Structures are given as C-alpha cells and as structure tokens.
C-alpha cells in the first residue's frame, strides 16, 4: 500500500469505527499516520520526520524505543508476559521495591494498574476507605483523568457536565491558593488531590510553600494528601518527583505515563503502610486489576527507572529545560503582544498566548515545520513543550527556531485578518 493509500485507509477506519468527530479534527489539522519512533523523532506515513516536543503528553521521557527498556520487555516477553494470577510475580515485587526506595516520605507500598486515570481512581477510593470520609478537595484546572471517579475530581466543567451526576462530595479551589485550600479542608475531608505542577491546567508552578501548606492543612484535619505525579514524576521537572522541590511527602502518590519507559502502559498508586492497612487488612482484594502489575509492564518500569538514574536524566531535564526556557523567552521578547508568558520547571514547559486560538495556529505551523507540540487539555491558550529528557542541545535549538518561525507566521496571519 502506498503512503497516501495508507493515510486514506486509516483516516477512513477512524471515521467509521473509532471516533468520527476526532477523525475529522485530526484530518483537518493535517495529521499523518505515525509509522516509527526513534529517540526524539517520529516518522509518519510519508517518511516525514517530526521532532517530538509533545512526548506523548509526558510518556516519552526516555525517547522512543529506548534500547534498555525494549530489551527488558523482549526478555520478559520470551519468558512470561502476563501473570497467571495464582502465582507471585517477580517483576511486580522488584518494581514495587525499587519505587519504595525512590519515593519521598513513607510511601512503601504500590498498587499497579494500567493508566493515570486508574491510578487516580484508586487514590480517591483508598482515601475514602482509609479515612471513612467522603469529601474530596481538588483544584480548578486540575486534571486527573476521564473515568467517572477521576473525572469527578478533574477541574474543568466542559468534561464533567455531560456526564453528571458524578461522584458527589468534590469541592474545587483555585490552584496555588493556600488560603482557599485551608478554608475548604475540614474534619469531613477524606483527601486533597493536587498536582505538584498543574499540567493540563496550563503548566502552572505553584507559589513556594503551597505544597507544604497543603501538607499542614491535611495533617490538621486528619485528611490524606494525594500528589498526582502522573505527568510530573520520574525526572520530568528536574527531580525524580516534583514534590521534592518543596521537600514535601504525600500519603498517596500516583504515577503513570513515563513509568513504562515509553514502551509499555502502566499506572501506579503508592501509599503508606497506614493507608494500606486500612484498605487491605480485612480484604486483601479490596482493590485489584487483572492486568495491573503485569510482568511486561513491570519489566519496562524497572528498566525505565534504571535508565533515569544511570543516564542522569533528572539533571539533564534541568539543564535542557533551562536552555529551552531561555530560547522561548527570546521569542517572547520579539513577540510580546502575542506571547503572555513562558513558564515551567525542567522539561515541563508551557507558553501562554495573549489571545484564544493563537495556540492552535502556532501548533499547526510547528507541525508543518516538523516539530510536534500540543496545547494543554484544560487550557487551550497554553501550548506545552514536554520533549524526551534525552533531547540534545541541537534539538532544543531546532525547537526554539521553529517556534520562533511559527509565531512570526501566525502574527502575519493575524495581521492580515484584522
Ligand atoms: C496529572 C494527570 N493525572 C492523570 C492523568 C490521566 O492519565 P491517563 O490519560 O493515563 O488516564 C493525566 C493525563 O494527562 C495527568 O496529566
């Protein structure tokens, strides 16, 4: 099948059998069919290469097809990919032990699942079960997934409204506002769920002391603190976990995205012995998942953590993130009326535009020039740069140059329209 025929076939299949509205949107934006990934690059059906500065929303911290992870998964595939369920699974035990050695505070235990939303579902459920309370405090703009429980705690009504009523008892407070958080948490509160840096809300770094005050407020009320590190975890922000920037540890912490090394899907909920005792002591299968903790995903996770440590990817995220932000700031200085702010930490970087719709145009211009980015789900005014942490200096320079060209062309287009 030639490349055009392949594209037409896949778009047609999406239209007829996957999601017609999404197919229309993606085809209109000119998206191709991905064929291969290697390092920081994706090749499409036409043989066009794209520098992946979206990184699968944070999945590809190690790049595409990291050889160490691929090798670990291959070896496991040849032995036993999925669990027979009646046996102990060595890969699951090893990954849980490794995570406990890396995690902040007293997070000794891990429940494994298959996605970020599932990890957040489990976190909310465990908090309710462990405290016997029903109230949940979340943040406006926060994103925890689209399954019913996680959706109830996701801070954008556009996603919630059509599916209400959802899980009751969730209250939203403005992100980064310690006083509003303190006012919302009381003796009825099971938990506060918060991202240490808000990702889909628009890459918001909270004010210094915010996470520490969330910790204090929860301790005072006997509520549990959940950090959702699904997007920020494992080096993305320049430390293994983003909460390390403030030295604050939660009672529960969710991980997913890059935990599978960009090769396997996996989600994880980490928690303290106190929580695990409450949830599991009377019923060891109070929460479970058929595929959660499967050997293939856990082998990928173990290899991914090995690579993050071995290759010093936390430090690399800091250095390359600094370079990327500095480059994007020069573009902002040249286009101050279009770009409101450049912000972020490590290689989790957002650019906020001064007007709606500019982000979409810039994304399209960048894709046209072979650099892949996207806007944040809860805030389309912000486009995010989340490239693999292995990105080179030359690739950062390329991303910045293309961003500058895309913004300049967008400015010209807007000038023609007004
Ligand atoms: C912070 C955070 N939590 C949870 C999720 C949901 O993860 P998933 O899409 O794997 O269900 C996401 C996804 O973007 C996320 O960024």
CSV table of C-alpha atoms and ligand atoms in Angstrom, one decimal:
chain,number,residue,atom,x,y,z
A,1,UNK,CA,0.0,0.0,0.0
A,2,UNK,CA,1.5,3.4,-0.9
A,3,UNK,CA,1.7,6.2,1.7
A,4,UNK,CA,-1.4,8.1,0.5
A,5,UNK,CA,-3.5,5.0,0.4
A,6,UNK,CA,-2.3,4.1,3.9
A,7,UNK,CA,-3.3,7.5,5.2
A,8,UNK,CA,-6.8,7.4,3.5
A,9,UNK,CA,-7.4,3.9,4.9
A,10,UNK,CA,-6.5,4.7,8.4
A,11,UNK,CA,-8.5,8.0,8.4
A,12,UNK,CA,-11.5,6.1,7.0
A,13,UNK,CA,-11.2,3.5,9.7
A,14,UNK,CA,-11.1,6.2,12.4
A,15,UNK,CA,-14.2,7.8,10.7
A,16,UNK,CA,-16.2,4.6,10.5
A,17,UNK,CA,-15.0,2.7,13.6
A,18,UNK,CA,-13.0,4.8,16.1
A,19,UNK,CA,-14.3,8.4,16.5
A,20,UNK,CA,-15.7,10.3,13.6
A,21,UNK,CA,-15.5,13.7,15.2
A,22,UNK,CA,-11.9,13.2,16.3
A,23,UNK,CA,-11.0,11.8,12.8
A,24,UNK,CA,-12.4,15.0,11.2
A,25,UNK,CA,-10.5,17.2,13.6
A,26,UNK,CA,-7.2,15.4,13.1
A,27,UNK,CA,-7.6,15.1,9.3
A,28,UNK,CA,-8.4,18.8,9.1
A,29,UNK,CA,-5.3,19.7,11.1
A,30,UNK,CA,-3.3,17.6,8.6
A,31,UNK,CA,-2.1,14.9,11.0
A,32,UNK,CA,-0.4,11.9,9.4
A,33,UNK,CA,-0.2,8.3,10.4
A,34,UNK,CA,2.7,7.5,12.7
A,35,UNK,CA,4.9,4.7,11.4
A,36,UNK,CA,8.1,4.7,13.5
A,37,UNK,CA,9.6,6.3,16.6
A,38,UNK,CA,13.3,6.5,17.4
A,39,UNK,CA,14.9,8.7,20.1
A,40,UNK,CA,13.3,12.1,20.0
A,41,UNK,CA,11.8,11.6,16.5
A,42,UNK,CA,8.6,10.2,15.0
A,43,UNK,CA,8.3,9.3,11.3
A,44,UNK,CA,5.0,9.5,9.5
A,45,UNK,CA,3.5,7.6,6.6
A,46,UNK,CA,5.1,10.0,4.1
A,47,UNK,CA,8.5,9.5,5.6
A,48,UNK,CA,8.4,12.9,7.2
A,49,UNK,CA,10.3,13.2,10.5
A,50,UNK,CA,8.9,15.2,13.5
A,51,UNK,CA,10.9,16.3,16.5
A,52,UNK,CA,8.7,15.1,19.3
A,53,UNK,CA,8.3,18.0,21.7
A,54,UNK,CA,5.0,16.7,22.9
A,55,UNK,CA,6.4,13.4,24.1
A,56,UNK,CA,3.1,11.7,24.2
A,57,UNK,CA,1.9,14.1,27.0
A,58,UNK,CA,4.9,13.1,29.0
A,59,UNK,CA,5.1,9.4,28.2
A,60,UNK,CA,8.4,9.5,26.2
A,61,UNK,CA,10.8,10.8,28.8
A,62,UNK,CA,13.3,8.3,27.6
A,63,UNK,CA,12.5,8.9,24.0
A,64,UNK,CA,11.0,6.4,21.7
A,65,UNK,CA,12.1,2.7,21.9
A,66,UNK,CA,14.8,3.2,24.5
A,67,UNK,CA,17.1,0.1,23.9
A,68,UNK,CA,17.4,-0.8,27.5
A,69,UNK,CA,13.6,-0.8,28.0
A,70,UNK,CA,12.9,-2.6,24.7
A,71,UNK,CA,15.5,-5.3,25.7
A,72,UNK,CA,14.0,-5.8,29.1
A,73,UNK,CA,10.5,-6.1,27.7
A,74,UNK,CA,11.7,-8.5,25.0
A,75,UNK,CA,13.4,-10.8,27.6
A,76,UNK,CA,10.2,-10.8,29.7
A,77,UNK,CA,8.1,-11.5,26.6
A,78,UNK,CA,10.1,-14.6,25.9
A,79,UNK,CA,9.5,-15.9,29.4
A,80,UNK,CA,6.0,-14.9,30.5
A,81,UNK,CA,4.3,-11.6,29.5
A,82,UNK,CA,1.2,-11.7,31.7
A,83,UNK,CA,0.5,-13.0,35.1
A,84,UNK,CA,-1.2,-16.4,35.7
A,85,UNK,CA,-2.6,-14.6,38.8
A,86,UNK,CA,-2.3,-17.7,41.1
A,87,UNK,CA,1.5,-17.0,41.5
A,88,UNK,CA,3.8,-14.4,42.8
A,89,UNK,CA,5.2,-12.2,40.0
A,90,UNK,CA,8.8,-11.3,40.5
A,91,UNK,CA,8.8,-8.3,38.2
A,92,UNK,CA,6.0,-6.7,40.2
A,93,UNK,CA,7.8,-7.3,43.5
A,94,UNK,CA,11.0,-5.8,42.2
A,95,UNK,CA,9.4,-2.7,40.7
A,96,UNK,CA,7.4,-2.1,44.0
A,97,UNK,CA,10.7,-2.4,46.0
A,98,UNK,CA,12.5,0.0,43.6
A,99,UNK,CA,9.7,2.6,43.7
A,100,UNK,CA,9.7,2.4,47.5
A,101,UNK,CA,13.4,3.1,47.6
A,102,UNK,CA,13.0,6.2,45.4
A,103,UNK,CA,9.7,7.7,46.7
A,104,UNK,CA,9.5,10.5,49.1
A,105,UNK,CA,8.5,10.1,52.8
A,106,UNK,CA,6.9,6.8,53.9
A,107,UNK,CA,5.4,5.6,50.5
A,108,UNK,CA,6.3,2.0,51.0
A,109,UNK,CA,3.6,0.2,49.0
A,110,UNK,CA,2.4,0.3,45.4
A,111,UNK,CA,-0.8,-0.8,43.7
A,112,UNK,CA,-0.2,-1.3,40.0
A,113,UNK,CA,-2.7,-0.5,37.3
A,114,UNK,CA,-2.6,0.5,33.6
A,115,UNK,CA,-3.1,4.2,33.3
A,116,UNK,CA,-3.1,7.6,35.1
A,117,UNK,CA,-6.8,7.7,35.5
A,118,UNK,CA,-6.9,4.3,37.1
A,119,UNK,CA,-4.2,5.3,39.5
A,120,UNK,CA,-6.2,8.4,40.5
A,121,UNK,CA,-9.4,6.4,40.8
A,122,UNK,CA,-7.5,4.1,43.2
A,123,UNK,CA,-6.1,7.1,45.1
A,124,UNK,CA,-9.6,8.6,45.7
A,125,UNK,CA,-11.0,5.2,46.6
A,126,UNK,CA,-8.2,4.4,49.1
A,127,UNK,CA,-8.5,7.9,50.7
A,128,UNK,CA,-12.2,7.4,51.2
A,129,UNK,CA,-11.7,3.8,52.5
A,130,UNK,CA,-8.8,4.7,54.8
A,131,UNK,CA,-10.5,7.8,56.4
A,132,UNK,CA,-14.1,6.7,56.3
A,133,UNK,CA,-14.9,10.2,55.0
A,134,UNK,CA,-16.4,11.3,51.7
A,135,UNK,CA,-15.3,14.9,51.0
A,136,UNK,CA,-12.6,15.4,48.4
A,137,UNK,CA,-10.9,18.7,47.7
A,138,UNK,CA,-9.4,19.2,44.2
A,139,UNK,CA,-8.2,22.2,42.2
A,140,UNK,CA,-9.7,24.2,39.4
A,141,UNK,CA,-7.9,23.3,36.2
A,142,UNK,CA,-6.6,20.1,37.8
A,143,UNK,CA,-6.6,17.0,35.5
A,144,UNK,CA,-6.8,13.5,37.0
A,145,UNK,CA,-8.3,11.5,34.1
A,146,UNK,CA,-11.7,10.9,32.5
A,147,UNK,CA,-13.1,7.8,34.1
A,148,UNK,CA,-16.0,8.6,36.4
A,149,UNK,CA,-14.2,9.0,39.7
A,150,UNK,CA,-11.2,10.7,38.3
A,151,UNK,CA,-13.4,12.9,36.2
A,152,UNK,CA,-15.4,14.0,39.3
A,153,UNK,CA,-12.1,15.4,40.6
A,154,UNK,CA,-11.0,16.9,37.3
A,155,UNK,CA,-11.3,20.7,37.4
A,156,UNK,CA,-12.9,21.6,34.0
A,157,UNK,CA,-16.7,21.5,33.8
A,158,UNK,CA,-16.6,21.0,30.0
A,159,UNK,CA,-15.5,17.4,30.6
A,160,UNK,CA,-17.7,16.8,33.7
A,161,UNK,CA,-21.1,18.4,32.8
A,162,UNK,CA,-22.3,16.0,30.1
A,163,UNK,CA,-21.8,13.0,32.5
A,164,UNK,CA,-23.2,14.3,35.7
A,165,UNK,CA,-24.2,13.3,38.3
A,166,UNK,CA,-20.6,12.1,39.1
A,167,UNK,CA,-19.2,11.0,42.4
A,168,UNK,CA,-20.6,13.6,44.9
A,169,UNK,CA,-18.6,15.5,47.5
A,170,UNK,CA,-15.9,17.0,45.4
A,171,UNK,CA,-15.1,20.7,46.0
A,172,UNK,CA,-12.8,22.7,43.7
A,173,UNK,CA,-10.5,25.5,44.9
A,174,UNK,CA,-8.2,27.8,42.9
A,175,UNK,CA,-4.8,26.1,42.2
A,176,UNK,CA,-1.9,27.6,44.2
A,177,UNK,CA,-4.2,29.4,46.7
A,178,UNK,CA,-3.2,28.1,50.1
A,179,UNK,CA,-5.8,30.1,52.0
A,180,UNK,CA,-8.6,28.8,49.8
A,181,UNK,CA,-7.3,25.3,50.4
A,182,UNK,CA,-7.2,25.8,54.1
A,183,UNK,CA,-10.8,27.1,54.1
A,184,UNK,CA,-12.0,24.1,52.2
A,185,UNK,CA,-10.5,21.3,54.2
A,186,UNK,CA,-12.3,20.2,57.4
A,187,UNK,CA,-13.0,17.2,59.6
A,188,UNK,CA,-15.1,15.7,56.9
A,189,UNK,CA,-12.4,15.8,54.3
A,190,UNK,CA,-11.0,12.5,53.1
A,191,UNK,CA,-8.3,13.9,50.9
A,192,UNK,CA,-6.8,16.8,48.9
A,193,UNK,CA,-5.7,15.7,45.4
A,194,UNK,CA,-3.3,18.1,43.7
A,195,UNK,CA,-0.6,18.1,41.0
A,196,UNK,CA,2.7,19.4,42.3
A,197,UNK,CA,2.8,21.4,39.0
A,198,UNK,CA,-0.5,21.7,37.2
A,199,UNK,CA,0.0,20.1,33.7
A,200,UNK,CA,-3.2,20.1,31.7
A,201,UNK,CA,-4.4,23.2,33.5
A,202,UNK,CA,-1.7,25.1,31.7
A,203,UNK,CA,1.7,24.3,33.2
A,204,UNK,CA,1.3,26.2,36.5
A,205,UNK,CA,4.1,26.1,39.0
A,206,UNK,CA,2.5,26.8,42.4
A,207,UNK,CA,3.9,29.5,44.7
A,208,UNK,CA,6.7,28.4,47.1
A,209,UNK,CA,5.3,26.9,50.2
A,210,UNK,CA,2.0,25.8,48.6
A,211,UNK,CA,2.6,22.0,48.9
A,212,UNK,CA,3.9,22.4,52.4
A,213,UNK,CA,0.8,24.3,53.5
A,214,UNK,CA,-1.3,21.6,51.8
A,215,UNK,CA,0.5,19.1,54.0
A,216,UNK,CA,-0.1,21.1,57.1
A,217,UNK,CA,-3.8,21.7,56.3
A,218,UNK,CA,-4.3,17.9,55.8
A,219,UNK,CA,-2.4,16.9,58.9
A,220,UNK,CA,-4.5,19.4,61.0
A,221,UNK,CA,-7.8,18.0,59.6
A,222,UNK,CA,-6.8,14.3,59.6
A,223,UNK,CA,-7.2,14.3,55.8
A,224,UNK,CA,-4.9,12.5,53.4
A,225,UNK,CA,-2.7,14.3,50.9
A,226,UNK,CA,-2.6,12.9,47.3
A,227,UNK,CA,0.1,14.1,44.9
A,228,UNK,CA,-0.8,13.3,41.3
A,229,UNK,CA,2.7,12.9,39.8
A,230,UNK,CA,1.3,11.1,36.7
A,231,UNK,CA,2.8,13.8,34.4
A,232,UNK,CA,5.5,15.4,36.7
A,233,UNK,CA,7.0,12.2,38.0
A,234,UNK,CA,10.3,10.4,37.2
A,235,UNK,CA,12.6,13.3,36.3
A,236,UNK,CA,10.4,15.5,34.1
A,237,UNK,CA,10.7,18.6,36.3
A,238,UNK,CA,14.4,18.1,37.1
A,239,UNK,CA,14.0,15.9,40.2
A,240,UNK,CA,12.7,12.3,40.5
A,241,UNK,CA,9.4,13.6,41.8
A,242,UNK,CA,8.2,17.2,41.5
A,243,UNK,CA,7.2,17.4,45.2
A,244,UNK,CA,10.9,17.1,46.0
A,245,UNK,CA,11.3,20.7,45.0
A,246,UNK,CA,9.5,21.6,48.3
A,247,UNK,CA,10.6,18.6,50.3
A,248,UNK,CA,7.0,17.6,51.0
A,249,UNK,CA,5.8,14.0,51.0
A,250,UNK,CA,2.2,12.9,50.4
A,251,UNK,CA,0.2,10.0,51.9
A,252,UNK,CA,-0.7,8.8,48.4
A,253,UNK,CA,1.1,9.4,45.1
A,254,UNK,CA,0.0,8.5,41.5
A,255,UNK,CA,2.4,7.7,38.7
A,256,UNK,CA,1.9,6.6,35.1
A,257,UNK,CA,2.9,8.0,31.7
A,258,UNK,CA,6.7,7.5,31.5
A,259,UNK,CA,6.8,4.8,34.2
A,260,UNK,CA,6.6,2.3,31.4
A,261,UNK,CA,9.7,3.8,29.7
A,262,UNK,CA,7.7,4.8,26.6
A,263,UNK,CA,7.3,1.1,25.7
A,264,UNK,CA,4.5,-0.3,28.0
A,265,UNK,CA,1.4,1.3,29.5
A,266,UNK,CA,1.5,1.2,33.3
A,267,UNK,CA,0.0,3.2,36.2
A,268,UNK,CA,0.8,3.0,39.9
A,269,UNK,CA,-0.6,4.3,43.2
A,270,UNK,CA,2.0,4.5,46.0
A,271,UNK,CA,0.9,4.8,49.6
A,272,UNK,CA,1.9,4.5,53.3
A,273,UNK,CA,1.5,1.4,55.5
A,274,UNK,CA,-1.2,3.2,57.4
A,275,UNK,CA,-3.4,3.5,54.3
A,276,UNK,CA,-2.6,0.0,53.0
A,277,UNK,CA,-3.5,-1.5,56.4
A,278,UNK,CA,-6.9,0.3,56.4
A,279,UNK,CA,-7.7,-0.7,52.8
A,280,UNK,CA,-6.4,-4.2,52.6
A,281,UNK,CA,-6.1,-5.8,56.0
A,282,UNK,CA,-9.7,-7.1,56.1
A,283,UNK,CA,-10.0,-7.8,52.4
A,284,UNK,CA,-6.7,-8.3,50.5
A,285,UNK,CA,-8.5,-7.9,47.2
A,286,UNK,CA,-10.5,-4.8,48.2
A,287,UNK,CA,-8.9,-3.3,45.1
A,288,UNK,CA,-7.5,-5.3,42.2
A,289,UNK,CA,-6.9,-5.3,38.4
A,290,UNK,CA,-6.5,-8.2,36.0
A,291,UNK,CA,-3.7,-6.6,34.0
A,292,UNK,CA,-2.3,-4.3,36.8
A,293,UNK,CA,1.2,-5.3,37.7
A,294,UNK,CA,1.7,-7.5,34.6
A,295,UNK,CA,5.2,-8.7,34.1
A,296,UNK,CA,5.8,-6.9,30.8
A,297,UNK,CA,4.8,-3.5,32.2
A,298,UNK,CA,6.8,-4.0,35.4
A,299,UNK,CA,9.9,-5.1,33.5
A,300,UNK,CA,9.6,-2.0,31.4
A,301,UNK,CA,9.2,0.1,34.6
A,302,UNK,CA,12.3,-1.4,36.3
A,303,UNK,CA,14.3,-0.7,33.2
A,304,UNK,CA,13.0,2.8,32.8
A,305,UNK,CA,13.9,3.7,36.4
A,306,UNK,CA,17.4,2.2,35.8
A,307,UNK,CA,17.8,4.4,32.7
A,308,UNK,CA,16.6,7.6,34.5
A,309,UNK,CA,19.2,7.0,37.2
A,310,UNK,CA,22.0,5.7,35.1
A,311,UNK,CA,21.8,8.5,32.5
A,312,UNK,CA,21.3,11.3,35.0
A,313,UNK,CA,18.0,12.3,33.3
A,314,UNK,CA,16.8,14.5,36.3
A,315,UNK,CA,19.9,16.7,35.9
A,316,UNK,CA,19.6,16.7,32.2
A,317,UNK,CA,15.9,17.8,32.4
A,318,UNK,CA,17.1,20.8,34.5
A,319,UNK,CA,19.9,21.8,32.1
A,320,UNK,CA,17.9,21.3,28.8
A,321,UNK,CA,14.8,22.9,30.4
A,322,UNK,CA,16.8,26.0,31.3
A,323,UNK,CA,18.1,26.2,27.7
A,324,UNK,CA,14.6,25.7,26.3
A,325,UNK,CA,13.0,28.3,28.5
A,326,UNK,CA,15.8,30.8,27.7
A,327,UNK,CA,15.2,30.2,24.0
A,328,UNK,CA,11.5,30.5,24.2
A,329,UNK,CA,11.9,33.8,26.2
A,330,UNK,CA,13.9,35.3,23.3
A,331,UNK,CA,10.9,34.6,21.0
A,332,UNK,CA,8.6,36.1,23.6
A,333,UNK,CA,10.7,39.2,23.7
A,334,UNK,CA,10.3,39.5,20.0
A,335,UNK,CA,6.6,38.9,20.1
A,336,UNK,CA,5.4,40.4,23.4
A,337,UNK,CA,1.9,41.2,22.1
A,338,UNK,CA,1.3,37.5,21.2
A,339,UNK,CA,3.1,35.6,24.0
A,340,UNK,CA,2.0,36.4,27.5
A,341,UNK,CA,4.3,34.1,29.5
A,342,UNK,CA,6.8,31.3,29.3
A,343,UNK,CA,6.9,29.1,32.4
A,344,UNK,CA,7.6,25.7,33.8
A,345,UNK,CA,10.2,23.6,35.5
A,346,UNK,CA,12.7,21.2,34.0
A,347,UNK,CA,11.4,19.9,30.7
A,348,UNK,CA,7.7,20.6,31.6
A,349,UNK,CA,7.4,24.0,29.9
A,350,UNK,CA,4.3,26.0,28.8
A,351,UNK,CA,3.9,29.0,26.6
A,352,UNK,CA,0.8,31.1,27.3
A,353,UNK,CA,-0.6,33.2,24.4
A,354,UNK,CA,-2.3,36.5,25.0
A,355,UNK,CA,-5.3,35.6,22.9
A,356,UNK,CA,-7.5,32.5,22.3
A,357,UNK,CA,-6.9,30.4,19.1
A,358,UNK,CA,-3.3,31.6,18.7
A,359,UNK,CA,-2.1,28.4,20.3
A,360,UNK,CA,-3.9,26.2,17.7
A,361,UNK,CA,-2.4,28.2,14.8
A,362,UNK,CA,1.1,28.0,16.3
A,363,UNK,CA,0.8,24.3,16.8
A,364,UNK,CA,-0.3,23.8,13.2
A,365,UNK,CA,2.6,26.0,12.0
A,366,UNK,CA,5.1,24.0,14.0
A,367,UNK,CA,3.7,20.7,12.8
A,368,UNK,CA,4.1,22.0,9.2
A,369,UNK,CA,7.8,22.6,10.0
A,370,UNK,CA,8.3,19.2,11.6
A,371,UNK,CA,8.1,19.9,15.3
A,372,UNK,CA,5.3,18.2,17.3
A,373,UNK,CA,3.7,20.2,20.2
A,374,UNK,CA,0.1,20.5,21.6
A,375,UNK,CA,-2.0,22.7,23.8
A,376,UNK,CA,-2.9,21.7,27.4
A,377,UNK,CA,-6.2,20.0,27.7
A,378,UNK,CA,-7.8,22.3,30.3
A,379,UNK,CA,-6.3,25.5,28.9
A,380,UNK,CA,-6.0,25.8,25.1
A,381,UNK,CA,-4.3,29.2,25.5
A,382,UNK,CA,-1.2,27.3,26.6
A,383,UNK,CA,1.0,25.1,24.4
A,384,UNK,CA,3.3,22.7,26.2
A,385,UNK,CA,6.8,21.5,25.4
A,386,UNK,CA,7.4,18.1,27.0
A,387,UNK,CA,10.2,16.6,24.9
A,388,UNK,CA,12.1,13.5,25.8
A,389,UNK,CA,14.6,14.2,28.6
A,390,UNK,CA,17.3,12.8,26.3
A,391,UNK,CA,16.8,15.8,23.9
A,392,UNK,CA,20.1,17.2,22.6
A,393,UNK,CA,21.2,20.9,22.6
A,394,UNK,CA,20.9,20.9,18.8
A,395,UNK,CA,17.3,19.6,19.0
A,396,UNK,CA,16.4,22.2,21.6
A,397,UNK,CA,17.8,24.9,19.3
A,398,UNK,CA,15.7,23.5,16.5
A,399,UNK,CA,12.5,23.5,18.6
A,400,UNK,CA,13.2,27.1,19.5
A,401,UNK,CA,13.9,28.2,16.0
A,402,UNK,CA,10.8,26.5,14.6
A,403,UNK,CA,8.7,28.0,17.4
A,404,UNK,CA,10.0,31.5,16.5
A,405,UNK,CA,9.1,31.0,12.8
A,406,UNK,CA,5.7,29.6,13.7
A,407,UNK,CA,4.9,32.6,16.0
A,408,UNK,CA,6.1,35.0,13.4
A,409,UNK,CA,4.0,33.4,10.6
A,410,UNK,CA,1.0,33.4,13.0
A,411,UNK,CA,1.5,37.1,13.7
A,412,UNK,CA,1.5,37.8,10.0
A,413,UNK,CA,-1.7,35.8,9.5
A,414,UNK,CA,-3.4,37.6,12.4
A,415,UNK,CA,-2.3,41.0,11.0
A,416,UNK,CA,-3.9,40.1,7.6
A,417,UNK,CA,-7.2,39.2,9.3
A,418,UNK,CA,-7.6,42.4,11.3
B,1,LIG,C1,-1.7,14.7,36.2
B,1,LIG,C2,-2.5,13.7,35.4
B,1,LIG,N1,-3.2,12.8,36.1
B,1,LIG,C3,-3.9,11.9,35.5
B,1,LIG,C4,-3.9,11.8,34.1
B,1,LIG,C5,-4.7,10.7,33.4
B,1,LIG,O1,-3.9,9.8,32.8
B,1,LIG,P1,-4.4,8.8,31.7
B,1,LIG,O2,-4.6,9.6,30.5
B,1,LIG,O3,-3.3,7.8,31.6
B,1,LIG,O4,-5.6,8.1,32.2
B,1,LIG,C6,-3.2,12.7,33.4
B,1,LIG,C7,-3.2,12.7,31.9
B,1,LIG,O5,-2.8,13.6,31.2
B,1,LIG,C8,-2.4,13.7,34.0
B,1,LIG,O6,-1.7,14.6,33.4
